[in-house]
XYZ file of C-alpha atoms in Angstrom:
120
model
C 0.000 0.000 0.000
C 1.065 3.536 -0.661
C 1.682 5.818 2.329
C -0.133 9.168 2.243
C 0.527 12.301 4.282
C -1.649 15.407 4.094
C -0.646 18.970 4.866
C -1.997 22.476 4.459
C -5.026 22.485 6.725
C -5.793 25.338 9.077
C -8.197 28.072 10.084
C -9.554 30.451 7.470
C -12.342 32.989 7.313
C -15.431 32.468 5.203
C -14.682 33.338 1.594
C -11.007 32.539 1.982
C -8.805 29.920 0.373
C -6.617 27.023 1.411
C -4.505 24.577 -0.515
C -4.159 21.031 0.747
C -1.348 18.786 -0.364
C -0.842 15.064 -0.083
C 2.540 13.411 -0.482
C 2.646 9.753 -1.463
C 5.432 7.267 -0.862
C 5.998 3.544 -1.068
C 4.284 2.934 -4.366
C 4.226 3.889 -8.034
C 2.212 7.077 -7.763
C 0.978 7.090 -11.331
C -0.635 3.682 -10.735
C -3.128 5.255 -8.333
C -6.310 7.222 -8.762
C -6.221 9.888 -6.060
C -9.106 11.303 -4.106
C -10.008 13.728 -1.373
C -12.694 13.012 1.180
C -13.874 14.896 4.237
C -15.633 14.183 7.490
C -17.395 16.843 9.512
C -18.208 16.364 13.204
C -21.153 14.036 13.639
C -21.342 13.230 9.933
C -20.197 10.409 7.717
C -17.137 10.732 5.544
C -18.033 12.082 2.110
C -16.414 12.252 -1.288
C -14.962 15.620 -2.302
C -12.930 15.140 -5.459
C -10.924 12.596 -7.423
C -8.439 12.612 -10.267
C -7.464 9.814 -12.612
C -4.043 8.235 -13.007
C -2.635 10.681 -15.540
C -4.687 13.632 -14.345
C -6.702 13.902 -17.530
C -10.038 13.617 -15.752
C -11.316 14.924 -12.446
C -14.580 14.588 -10.577
C -16.187 16.665 -7.856
C -19.008 16.530 -5.368
C -21.763 18.944 -6.281
C -21.173 20.836 -3.044
C -17.639 21.856 -4.063
C -17.916 22.035 -7.849
C -16.660 25.376 -9.103
C -14.890 26.172 -5.827
C -12.398 23.333 -5.396
C -9.786 22.108 -7.858
C -7.898 18.829 -7.618
C -4.560 18.397 -9.353
C -1.639 16.001 -9.293
C 2.065 16.026 -10.086
C 3.223 12.515 -10.920
C 6.849 13.624 -11.003
C 6.623 14.810 -7.382
C 4.195 12.132 -6.152
C 1.769 14.720 -4.887
C -1.903 15.542 -5.201
C -3.368 18.893 -4.213
C -6.753 20.344 -3.474
C -7.147 24.075 -4.038
C -10.129 25.281 -2.057
C -11.580 28.708 -2.820
C -14.646 30.544 -1.568
C -14.617 28.446 1.562
C -17.738 28.338 3.667
C -18.337 27.247 7.269
C -19.970 24.068 5.985
C -16.616 23.088 4.476
C -15.248 22.643 7.993
C -14.085 19.053 8.316
C -11.116 16.760 8.518
C -9.896 16.259 4.961
C -8.408 12.930 3.923
C -6.286 11.992 0.960
C -6.970 8.563 -0.523
C -5.506 6.345 -3.229
C -6.594 3.267 -5.134
C -5.170 1.414 -8.108
C -8.576 0.167 -9.253
C -10.068 3.537 -10.053
C -12.673 5.761 -8.443
C -14.271 3.237 -6.128
C -16.435 3.587 -3.018
C -13.767 2.013 -0.845
C -10.377 3.543 -1.578
C -7.651 1.238 -0.332
C -5.120 3.687 1.139
C -5.792 6.662 3.378
C -3.864 9.440 5.022
C -4.392 10.503 8.614
C -6.243 13.670 7.694
C -5.804 17.394 8.089
C -8.231 19.736 9.828
C -9.854 22.567 7.894
C -11.866 25.083 9.897
C -13.792 27.889 8.231
C -15.029 30.645 10.509
C -18.062 32.759 9.681
């Protein structure tokens, strides 16, 4: 399994921006579809965005479409999530995930998460 480590979380005011990064190690990065998920207090973990192996296709939850952008750099083994126009409802722990099979409901590898807090 690939090891994933997120960074870039923090506290931001409503309307602000943050950029999350996820560094992968221990696997061939380009073999993995990468995704971002989030879990807010008292809620189930939910899909945020995903990007295919070469980065030619990306997918977003309706709640973040137009505000968040996922990207990857296969040379640096990283995937990023640019988050703009953040709202208090975006407050959650954000997780990076990877899977060789594709965009599946049960990604096989997960990071430990990074907290994003949006104040109103």
